[in-house]
Amino acid sequence: MNIINPATEEIIKTVQEDSPAALHEKYTVLRQAQKAWGLKKLSERLVVVQRFYELLGEQIEGLAAVLTAEVGKPLAQSRNEINGARARILWMMGHAERYLSEELITDTEELQEKISYEPLGVICNISAWNYPYLVGVNVFVPALMAGNAVMYKPSEYASLTGLEIEQLWKKAGLPSGVFELALGAKETGEALLELDFDGYFFTGSYRTGKHIYEKVAHKMVPCQLELGGKDPLYVADDVLDVAGVAAGTADGAFYNNGQSCCAVERIYVHESVYEAYEAAFLKEVQSWKIGLPTEEGVYIGALTRKEQLDVLEDQVQDALSKGATLLYGGKRSAGKGYYFEPTVLVNVTNEMKVMREESFGPIIGIMKVKDDEEALIFMKDTAYGLTAAVYSHDVDRAQRILSDIDAGSGYWNCCDRVSAGLPWSGRKHSGFGATLSHQGFRAFVKPKAWHLRK
């Protein structure tokens, strides 16, 4: 399998995909190694995680260079991702004992009742390419803390980063066979679904997630799906700093080239502040540097997947054919690399693909609305339910709107953010189950109820 640099279209490296036989062998190793790992004290497991955390910091420049080379994001954003992953691990280390230790419920002279949390066993983590460190640590770190063994399949577009993660765990002192890598594309993923894992944890598209869920349902094991979104954002008429809101929300839409599940994907703006917002938003987008992700100051690098260029062009043409106005960008860049100009469309409607289908790229549609009620109607008009955001001076007003939207996260005066202490979960076509927070620990354990009569 060739690993291609999306910024130059050059082959970085060729790696060997795992055959079904090789995957079965790794699965057998995991099954054997998990028993001893699961019997270790939590404090012993945390020593290994602590060292993994330290190695991420010590090797950040080399790791960021590899990440940038294979996914195309600017170096500064690769460093940000690794530092963000370290911050999440730090939070997990500080809370693991609280959420994984047994709980005493009742303790009288006659009876003791308690809950223990046992590892699921051997879990399969089919991960994503857009934030391989962030979405990876959401799963494999708490899974390992809880005593599970992990089969980690990085996306084929982040294979080299997957290999780096595997080496980091080895250097951190993780016992042999507790963390195994599954290298390959679709065929590798299909082969993993045939093995008898004790849980499946997937991050990716709705289409693939639905396929995985249907394929493993008969196994009656946990299956969590972190899928895409079509995240709406509303700018109310009472915002105090329109220019500041425009700049911040532009970043929310275009950071990482828009290749984020929780990126802002459609914007609704109250008519009384619309013109000022549009002008400030355009000014911000025009200020960004586009180019090789290794160059200093670049904000927009290459898209990771070549196929996405066609998706974005189709969304632009669909919007224009239905009456939208192209304010900026709108096409792929000339020359080598998978580059697409940051694109701003106005005079859009919710019937256009750019406002209905996940874009996962540097494109946004901005629509004028007359009031909160109209904005809410449009925001709710989606099959997805990952995040929603409201910018307003009035927190009660914002919470009133957000409480009526079926989404896993609500943002007031912020967007495109994740917190280790809060659950990360989707609804409808955005998936189900949760990582992060206390729920992110409990996803990887089986509770056992103890009734102890004295």
Short mmCIF file of C-alpha atoms in Angstrom, two decimals:
data_model
loop_
_atom_site.label_atom_id
_atom_site.label_comp_id
_atom_site.label_asym_id
_atom_site.label_seq_id
_atom_site.Cartn_x
_atom_site.Cartn_y
_atom_site.Cartn_z
CA MET A 1 0.00 0.00 0.00
CA ASN A 2 1.48 3.32 -1.11
CA ILE A 3 1.41 6.22 1.36
CA ILE A 4 1.04 9.43 -0.65
CA ASN A 5 1.86 12.96 0.45
CA PRO A 6 -1.34 14.89 -0.43
CA ALA A 7 0.56 18.18 -0.74
CA THR A 8 2.99 16.88 -3.38
CA GLU A 9 1.38 13.64 -4.62
CA GLU A 10 4.71 11.88 -4.06
CA ILE A 11 4.91 8.40 -2.55
CA ILE A 12 6.37 8.70 0.94
CA LYS A 13 6.59 5.02 1.69
CA THR A 14 5.14 1.64 0.80
CA VAL A 15 3.80 -0.50 3.64
CA GLN A 16 2.58 -4.07 3.76
CA GLU A 17 -1.14 -4.53 4.38
CA ASP A 18 -2.16 -7.18 6.88
CA SER A 19 -3.72 -10.30 5.42
CA PRO A 20 -6.73 -11.94 7.13
CA ALA A 21 -4.36 -14.65 8.40
CA ALA A 22 -1.99 -12.07 9.89
CA LEU A 23 -4.89 -10.29 11.58
CA HIS A 24 -6.14 -13.55 13.08
CA GLU A 25 -2.68 -14.22 14.43
CA LYS A 26 -2.52 -10.76 16.01
CA TYR A 27 -5.99 -11.26 17.45
CA THR A 28 -4.85 -14.52 19.08
CA VAL A 29 -1.85 -12.72 20.58
CA LEU A 30 -4.11 -9.99 21.97
CA ARG A 31 -6.47 -12.52 23.49
CA GLN A 32 -3.61 -14.23 25.32
CA ALA A 33 -1.89 -11.01 26.46
CA GLN A 34 -5.06 -9.36 27.75
CA LYS A 35 -5.45 -11.71 30.69
CA ALA A 36 -2.21 -10.67 32.39
CA TRP A 37 -2.71 -7.00 31.52
CA GLY A 38 -6.22 -7.02 32.94
CA LEU A 39 -4.95 -8.49 36.22
CA LYS A 40 -2.42 -5.71 36.74
CA LYS A 41 -3.27 -2.98 39.22
CA LEU A 42 -4.59 0.24 37.72
CA SER A 43 -1.58 2.06 39.18
CA GLU A 44 0.75 -0.23 37.19
CA ARG A 45 -1.14 0.39 33.97
CA LEU A 46 -1.04 4.15 34.57
CA VAL A 47 2.76 4.06 34.77
CA VAL A 48 2.83 2.92 31.13
CA VAL A 49 0.29 5.55 30.08
CA GLN A 50 2.32 8.23 31.86
CA ARG A 51 5.40 7.26 29.85
CA PHE A 52 3.39 7.27 26.61
CA TYR A 53 2.24 10.79 27.49
CA GLU A 54 5.83 11.89 28.10
CA LEU A 55 7.09 10.38 24.84
CA LEU A 56 4.46 12.30 22.86
CA GLY A 57 5.97 15.51 24.23
CA GLU A 58 9.58 14.45 23.80
CA GLN A 59 9.11 13.39 20.17
CA ILE A 60 6.52 15.95 19.09
CA GLU A 61 8.54 17.47 16.23
CA GLY A 62 9.20 14.17 14.53
CA LEU A 63 5.64 12.95 15.10
CA ALA A 64 4.18 16.21 13.75
CA ALA A 65 6.36 15.97 10.63
CA VAL A 66 5.09 12.47 9.88
CA LEU A 67 1.48 13.51 10.49
CA THR A 68 1.77 16.53 8.21
CA ALA A 69 3.46 14.51 5.47
CA GLU A 70 0.66 11.97 5.20
CA VAL A 71 -2.50 13.99 5.96
CA GLY A 72 -1.53 17.44 4.63
CA LYS A 73 -2.37 19.60 7.66
CA PRO A 74 -0.02 22.51 8.49
CA LEU A 75 2.80 21.66 10.90
CA ALA A 76 1.48 24.06 13.53
CA GLN A 77 -1.87 22.24 13.48
CA SER A 78 -0.13 18.86 13.76
CA ARG A 79 1.69 20.11 16.86
CA ASN A 80 -1.60 21.43 18.22
CA GLU A 81 -3.20 18.03 17.72
CA ILE A 82 -0.46 16.16 19.59
CA ASN A 83 -0.51 18.68 22.43
CA GLY A 84 -4.28 18.38 22.55
CA ALA A 85 -3.99 14.60 22.79
CA ARG A 86 -1.50 14.98 25.65
CA ALA A 87 -3.93 17.28 27.49
CA ARG A 88 -6.67 14.66 27.21
CA ILE A 89 -4.38 11.90 28.45
CA LEU A 90 -3.42 14.08 31.42
CA TRP A 91 -7.09 14.50 32.31
CA MET A 92 -7.69 10.76 31.97
CA MET A 93 -4.75 9.93 34.22
CA GLY A 94 -6.14 12.28 36.85
CA HIS A 95 -9.60 10.69 36.79
CA ALA A 96 -9.01 7.00 35.99
CA GLU A 97 -8.99 5.84 39.60
CA ARG A 98 -12.26 7.59 40.35
CA TYR A 99 -14.14 6.04 37.43
CA LEU A 100 -12.53 2.59 37.16
CA SER A 101 -12.30 1.61 40.83
CA GLU A 102 -14.99 -0.44 42.50
CA GLU A 103 -17.83 1.50 44.14
CA LEU A 104 -19.27 0.71 47.55
CA ILE A 105 -23.03 1.23 47.44
CA THR A 106 -24.28 -0.23 50.71
CA ASP A 107 -22.31 -1.32 53.77
CA THR A 108 -24.28 -2.42 56.84
CA GLU A 109 -23.80 -5.07 59.51
CA GLU A 110 -25.86 -7.49 57.39
CA LEU A 111 -25.07 -6.60 53.79
CA GLN A 112 -22.49 -5.13 51.50
CA GLU A 113 -23.36 -4.07 47.97
CA LYS A 114 -20.74 -2.90 45.51
CA ILE A 115 -20.01 -2.49 41.80
CA SER A 116 -16.78 -3.58 40.14
CA TYR A 117 -15.75 -2.63 36.62
CA GLU A 118 -14.19 -5.42 34.57
CA PRO A 119 -12.48 -4.90 31.20
CA LEU A 120 -14.48 -5.81 28.10
CA GLY A 121 -11.54 -7.93 26.94
CA VAL A 122 -10.10 -7.39 23.47
CA ILE A 123 -11.50 -4.39 21.61
CA CYS A 124 -11.26 -3.30 18.00
CA ASN A 125 -10.61 0.40 17.34
CA ILE A 126 -11.14 1.40 13.70
CA SER A 127 -9.95 4.99 13.70
CA ALA A 128 -9.94 8.11 11.52
CA TRP A 129 -7.36 10.09 9.55
CA ASN A 130 -8.43 13.67 10.23
CA TYR A 131 -7.21 13.68 13.87
CA PRO A 132 -5.47 10.32 14.38
CA TYR A 133 -3.95 11.30 17.73
CA LEU A 134 -7.04 12.96 19.17
CA VAL A 135 -9.64 10.40 18.11
CA GLY A 136 -7.16 7.61 18.84
CA VAL A 137 -6.45 8.54 22.46
CA ASN A 138 -10.20 8.92 23.04
CA VAL A 139 -10.44 5.16 22.62
CA PHE A 140 -7.20 3.27 23.12
CA VAL A 141 -5.98 5.18 26.19
CA PRO A 142 -9.03 4.60 28.44
CA ALA A 143 -9.39 1.10 26.97
CA LEU A 144 -5.84 0.22 28.03
CA MET A 145 -6.31 1.92 31.40
CA ALA A 146 -9.34 -0.28 32.00
CA GLY A 147 -7.34 -3.45 31.31
CA ASN A 148 -8.33 -4.20 27.74
CA ALA A 149 -6.09 -5.25 24.87
CA VAL A 150 -6.50 -3.20 21.68
CA MET A 151 -6.43 -3.95 17.98
CA TYR A 152 -5.88 -0.49 16.50
CA LYS A 153 -6.60 0.08 12.84
CA PRO A 154 -5.46 3.52 11.76
CA SER A 155 -7.01 4.90 8.59
CA GLU A 156 -5.05 3.95 5.50
CA TYR A 157 -4.44 7.71 5.16
CA ALA A 158 -2.73 7.81 8.57
CA SER A 159 -0.84 4.52 8.49
CA LEU A 160 2.57 6.01 9.27
CA THR A 161 1.15 7.79 12.29
CA GLY A 162 -0.36 4.47 13.37
CA LEU A 163 3.08 2.89 13.19
CA GLU A 164 4.50 5.75 15.26
CA ILE A 165 1.81 5.22 17.91
CA GLU A 166 2.61 1.51 18.06
CA GLN A 167 6.30 2.26 18.59
CA LEU A 168 5.49 4.79 21.32
CA TRP A 169 3.54 2.16 23.27
CA LYS A 170 6.45 -0.26 22.97
CA LYS A 171 8.89 2.38 24.21
CA ALA A 172 6.49 3.23 27.03
CA GLY A 173 6.76 -0.32 28.34
CA LEU A 174 3.38 -1.72 27.30
CA PRO A 175 3.67 -5.53 27.48
CA SER A 176 4.01 -7.31 24.15
CA GLY A 177 0.72 -8.25 22.53
CA VAL A 178 -1.50 -5.80 24.41
CA PHE A 179 -1.61 -3.30 21.52
CA GLU A 180 -1.52 -4.57 17.94
CA LEU A 181 -1.73 -2.62 14.69
CA ALA A 182 -3.95 -3.58 11.75
CA LEU A 183 -2.57 -1.99 8.59
CA GLY A 184 -4.61 -1.63 5.42
CA ALA A 185 -7.67 -0.17 3.76
CA LYS A 186 -11.24 -1.43 3.32
CA GLU A 187 -10.33 -5.12 3.05
CA THR A 188 -8.47 -4.97 6.38
CA GLY A 189 -11.47 -3.37 8.04
CA GLU A 190 -13.79 -6.05 6.66
CA ALA A 191 -11.50 -8.80 7.96
CA LEU A 192 -11.58 -7.26 11.45
CA LEU A 193 -15.37 -7.47 11.48
CA GLU A 194 -15.10 -11.25 11.12
CA LEU A 195 -13.06 -11.65 14.31
CA ASP A 196 -14.66 -12.13 17.73
CA PHE A 197 -13.78 -8.89 19.48
CA ASP A 198 -15.46 -7.88 22.72
CA GLY A 199 -16.29 -4.41 21.44
CA TYR A 200 -16.03 -2.28 18.32
CA PHE A 201 -15.24 1.44 18.38
CA PHE A 202 -15.34 3.27 15.06
CA THR A 203 -14.74 6.87 14.01
CA GLY A 204 -15.62 7.83 10.44
CA SER A 205 -18.48 8.30 8.01
CA TYR A 206 -22.15 7.49 8.54
CA ARG A 207 -22.14 5.07 5.61
CA THR A 208 -19.22 3.01 6.95
CA GLY A 209 -20.48 3.19 10.52
CA LYS A 210 -23.88 1.86 9.50
CA HIS A 211 -22.20 -1.01 7.66
CA ILE A 212 -20.09 -1.91 10.71
CA TYR A 213 -23.09 -1.77 13.04
CA GLU A 214 -25.13 -4.07 10.81
CA LYS A 215 -22.21 -6.47 10.34
CA VAL A 216 -21.42 -6.98 14.04
CA ALA A 217 -24.92 -6.67 15.56
CA HIS A 218 -25.37 -10.43 15.88
CA LYS A 219 -22.30 -10.64 18.15
CA MET A 220 -24.16 -8.80 20.94
CA VAL A 221 -21.07 -6.81 21.98
CA PRO A 222 -20.72 -3.04 22.45
CA CYS A 223 -20.43 -1.09 19.21
CA GLN A 224 -19.85 2.66 19.43
CA LEU A 225 -19.95 4.88 16.37
CA GLU A 226 -18.52 8.39 16.23
CA LEU A 227 -19.74 9.62 12.85
CA GLY A 228 -19.96 12.83 10.86
CA GLY A 229 -22.01 15.97 11.23
CA LYS A 230 -23.60 18.88 9.42
CA ASP A 231 -23.09 21.21 12.33
CA PRO A 232 -25.17 24.42 12.30
CA LEU A 233 -24.26 27.79 13.80
CA TYR A 234 -26.52 30.78 14.40
CA VAL A 235 -25.39 34.38 14.89
CA ALA A 236 -28.09 36.34 16.70
CA ASP A 237 -28.75 40.07 16.37
CA ASP A 238 -27.45 40.92 19.86
CA VAL A 239 -23.80 39.88 19.42
CA LEU A 240 -21.51 42.63 20.71
CA ASP A 241 -18.52 42.10 18.42
CA VAL A 242 -19.64 41.05 14.94
CA ALA A 243 -16.12 41.14 13.47
CA GLY A 244 -14.74 39.02 16.30
CA VAL A 245 -17.57 36.51 15.95
CA ALA A 246 -17.00 36.33 12.19
CA ALA A 247 -13.28 35.63 12.62
CA GLY A 248 -13.86 32.99 15.29
CA THR A 249 -16.58 31.19 13.38
CA ALA A 250 -14.56 31.25 10.17
CA ASP A 251 -11.85 29.40 12.06
CA GLY A 252 -14.51 27.00 13.33
CA ALA A 253 -15.50 26.25 9.75
CA PHE A 254 -12.07 26.05 8.10
CA TYR A 255 -9.58 24.84 10.74
CA ASN A 256 -7.89 21.62 9.57
CA ASN A 257 -9.26 22.46 6.11
CA GLY A 258 -12.76 21.87 7.40
CA GLN A 259 -11.92 18.20 7.89
CA SER A 260 -13.42 17.93 11.36
CA CYS A 261 -16.56 16.09 12.44
CA CYS A 262 -17.51 19.10 14.57
CA ALA A 263 -16.45 21.79 12.09
CA VAL A 264 -19.07 24.45 11.43
CA GLU A 265 -20.74 23.31 8.20
CA ARG A 266 -23.59 25.81 7.78
CA ILE A 267 -24.11 29.30 9.16
CA TYR A 268 -27.35 31.21 9.77
CA VAL A 269 -27.09 34.94 10.51
CA HIS A 270 -29.78 37.33 11.75
CA GLU A 271 -30.65 39.82 9.00
CA SER A 272 -29.84 42.86 11.16
CA VAL A 273 -26.14 41.89 11.46
CA TYR A 274 -25.83 39.90 8.24
CA GLU A 275 -24.01 42.44 6.06
CA ALA A 276 -21.43 43.27 8.72
CA TYR A 277 -20.89 39.58 9.46
CA GLU A 278 -20.49 38.63 5.80
CA ALA A 279 -17.92 41.37 5.19
CA ALA A 280 -15.88 40.47 8.29
CA PHE A 281 -16.07 36.74 7.51
CA LEU A 282 -14.80 37.30 3.98
CA LYS A 283 -11.98 39.54 5.22
CA GLU A 284 -10.84 36.81 7.61
CA VAL A 285 -10.88 34.07 4.96
CA GLN A 286 -8.98 36.25 2.49
CA SER A 287 -6.22 36.79 5.07
CA TRP A 288 -5.23 33.12 5.24
CA LYS A 289 -2.07 31.77 3.67
CA ILE A 290 -2.51 28.72 1.45
CA GLY A 291 0.40 26.49 0.51
CA LEU A 292 2.71 23.66 1.46
CA PRO A 293 1.84 22.58 5.00
CA THR A 294 5.53 22.65 5.94
CA GLU A 295 5.79 26.39 5.20
CA GLU A 296 5.64 28.84 8.09
CA GLY A 297 2.34 30.64 8.49
CA VAL A 298 0.25 28.36 6.24
CA TYR A 299 -3.32 27.99 7.48
CA ILE A 300 -4.86 26.04 4.58
CA GLY A 301 -2.86 22.99 3.54
CA ALA A 302 -3.79 20.10 1.28
CA LEU A 303 -6.88 17.96 1.64
CA THR A 304 -6.04 14.46 2.78
CA ARG A 305 -8.15 12.58 0.23
CA LYS A 306 -8.07 13.32 -3.49
CA GLU A 307 -11.65 12.09 -3.88
CA GLN A 308 -12.93 14.94 -1.72
CA LEU A 309 -12.03 17.46 -4.41
CA ASP A 310 -14.83 16.06 -6.57
CA VAL A 311 -17.29 16.22 -3.67
CA LEU A 312 -16.53 19.89 -3.04
CA GLU A 313 -16.72 20.83 -6.73
CA ASP A 314 -20.08 19.09 -6.95
CA GLN A 315 -21.40 21.00 -3.94
CA VAL A 316 -20.28 24.31 -5.45
CA GLN A 317 -21.88 23.58 -8.83
CA ASP A 318 -25.09 22.35 -7.21
CA ALA A 319 -25.34 25.54 -5.13
CA LEU A 320 -24.67 27.84 -8.07
CA SER A 321 -27.21 26.03 -10.25
CA LYS A 322 -29.84 26.63 -7.55
CA GLY A 323 -29.18 30.34 -7.17
CA ALA A 324 -26.32 30.68 -4.71
CA THR A 325 -23.65 33.36 -5.08
CA LEU A 326 -19.96 32.48 -4.92
CA LEU A 327 -18.30 35.05 -2.70
CA TYR A 328 -14.82 33.53 -2.66
CA GLY A 329 -12.91 30.47 -3.86
CA GLY A 330 -14.92 27.69 -5.44
CA LYS A 331 -12.39 25.50 -7.22
CA ARG A 332 -9.38 23.25 -6.80
CA SER A 333 -5.98 24.91 -7.01
CA ALA A 334 -3.73 24.43 -10.03
CA GLY A 335 -0.56 22.36 -9.78
CA LYS A 336 0.43 19.42 -7.65
CA GLY A 337 -1.37 18.43 -4.49
CA TYR A 338 -4.97 18.06 -3.35
CA TYR A 339 -5.69 21.74 -2.76
CA PHE A 340 -9.11 23.39 -2.77
CA GLU A 341 -9.60 27.12 -2.33
CA PRO A 342 -11.41 28.20 0.86
CA THR A 343 -14.92 28.71 -0.47
CA VAL A 344 -17.71 30.98 0.76
CA LEU A 345 -21.22 30.70 -0.69
CA VAL A 346 -24.09 33.09 0.10
CA ASN A 347 -27.73 33.29 -0.95
CA VAL A 348 -27.90 29.61 -0.14
CA THR A 349 -30.96 27.53 0.80
CA ASN A 350 -31.36 24.35 2.82
CA GLU A 351 -32.19 22.48 -0.39
CA MET A 352 -28.59 22.76 -1.60
CA LYS A 353 -26.08 19.96 -1.02
CA VAL A 354 -23.67 22.36 0.69
CA MET A 355 -26.28 22.86 3.42
CA ARG A 356 -27.46 19.24 3.65
CA GLU A 357 -24.59 16.85 2.93
CA GLU A 358 -21.38 16.65 4.93
CA SER A 359 -18.69 18.69 3.14
CA PHE A 360 -15.57 17.78 5.12
CA GLY A 361 -13.60 20.44 3.33
CA PRO A 362 -12.90 24.20 3.16
CA ILE A 363 -16.38 25.29 2.10
CA ILE A 364 -19.22 27.05 3.88
CA GLY A 365 -22.70 28.31 3.11
CA ILE A 366 -24.01 31.41 4.90
CA MET A 367 -27.76 32.12 5.02
CA LYS A 368 -29.66 35.21 6.19
CA VAL A 369 -32.58 34.59 8.59
CA LYS A 370 -35.21 36.95 9.98
CA ASP A 371 -35.38 35.70 13.60
CA ASP A 372 -34.56 32.93 16.10
CA GLU A 373 -37.54 30.84 15.06
CA GLU A 374 -36.52 30.73 11.42
CA ALA A 375 -32.93 29.95 12.37
CA LEU A 376 -34.10 27.09 14.58
CA ILE A 377 -36.21 25.58 11.80
CA PHE A 378 -33.20 25.49 9.48
CA MET A 379 -30.77 24.29 12.16
CA LYS A 380 -33.01 21.32 12.97
CA ASP A 381 -33.43 20.40 9.31
CA THR A 382 -30.76 17.69 9.17
CA ALA A 383 -30.23 13.95 9.50
CA TYR A 384 -27.16 14.60 11.68
CA GLY A 385 -26.90 15.49 15.36
CA LEU A 386 -23.34 16.10 16.48
CA THR A 387 -23.02 19.77 17.54
CA ALA A 388 -24.87 23.08 17.26
CA ALA A 389 -23.74 26.58 18.18
CA VAL A 390 -25.39 29.92 19.01
CA TYR A 391 -23.62 33.26 19.30
CA SER A 392 -25.61 35.72 21.37
CA HIS A 393 -25.15 38.13 24.28
CA ASP A 394 -27.96 36.30 26.11
CA VAL A 395 -27.09 32.87 27.51
CA ASP A 396 -30.75 32.06 28.27
CA ARG A 397 -31.69 32.83 24.69
CA ALA A 398 -28.89 30.60 23.40
CA GLN A 399 -29.71 27.72 25.71
CA ARG A 400 -33.38 27.94 24.80
CA ILE A 401 -32.49 27.47 21.12
CA LEU A 402 -29.88 24.76 21.73
CA SER A 403 -32.13 22.75 24.03
CA ASP A 404 -34.55 22.32 21.12
CA ILE A 405 -31.87 20.83 18.84
CA ASP A 406 -31.22 17.08 18.92
CA ALA A 407 -27.41 17.17 19.06
CA GLY A 408 -24.78 15.71 21.35
CA SER A 409 -23.06 19.05 22.08
CA GLY A 410 -24.34 22.60 22.41
CA TYR A 411 -22.02 25.61 22.15
CA TRP A 412 -22.71 29.14 23.35
CA ASN A 413 -20.30 31.74 21.94
CA CYS A 414 -17.87 29.02 20.85
CA CYS A 415 -17.70 26.21 18.33
CA ASP A 416 -15.61 23.33 17.03
CA ARG A 417 -14.24 22.32 20.42
CA VAL A 418 -14.01 19.16 22.51
CA SER A 419 -13.37 18.86 26.25
CA ALA A 420 -11.93 15.79 27.97
CA GLY A 421 -14.32 16.27 30.89
CA LEU A 422 -17.46 16.29 28.75
CA PRO A 423 -18.94 13.37 26.80
CA TRP A 424 -18.33 13.35 23.05
CA SER A 425 -21.36 11.77 21.45
CA GLY A 426 -23.57 12.02 18.42
CA ARG A 427 -27.22 11.46 17.67
CA LYS A 428 -29.10 10.28 14.61
CA HIS A 429 -26.66 9.87 11.68
CA SER A 430 -23.85 11.25 13.84
CA GLY A 431 -23.71 7.95 15.71
CA PHE A 432 -24.17 6.85 19.32
CA GLY A 433 -22.23 5.99 22.43
CA ALA A 434 -19.77 8.34 24.10
CA THR A 435 -16.07 8.82 24.57
CA LEU A 436 -14.40 11.23 27.03
CA SER A 437 -15.72 12.27 30.46
CA HIS A 438 -16.60 9.53 32.95
CA GLN A 439 -18.66 7.88 30.22
CA GLY A 440 -15.51 7.48 28.16
CA PHE A 441 -14.09 5.21 30.87
CA ARG A 442 -17.28 3.23 31.42
CA ALA A 443 -17.54 2.50 27.68
CA PHE A 444 -14.65 0.04 28.04
CA VAL A 445 -15.79 -1.92 31.09
CA LYS A 446 -18.52 -4.33 32.15
CA PRO A 447 -20.14 -3.54 35.50
CA LYS A 448 -20.58 -6.41 37.93
CA ALA A 449 -23.01 -6.17 40.83
CA TRP A 450 -21.87 -7.74 44.13
CA HIS A 451 -24.43 -8.78 46.77
CA LEU A 452 -22.46 -9.86 49.84
CA ARG A 453 -24.53 -11.09 52.79
CA LYS A 454 -22.48 -10.97 55.99
#
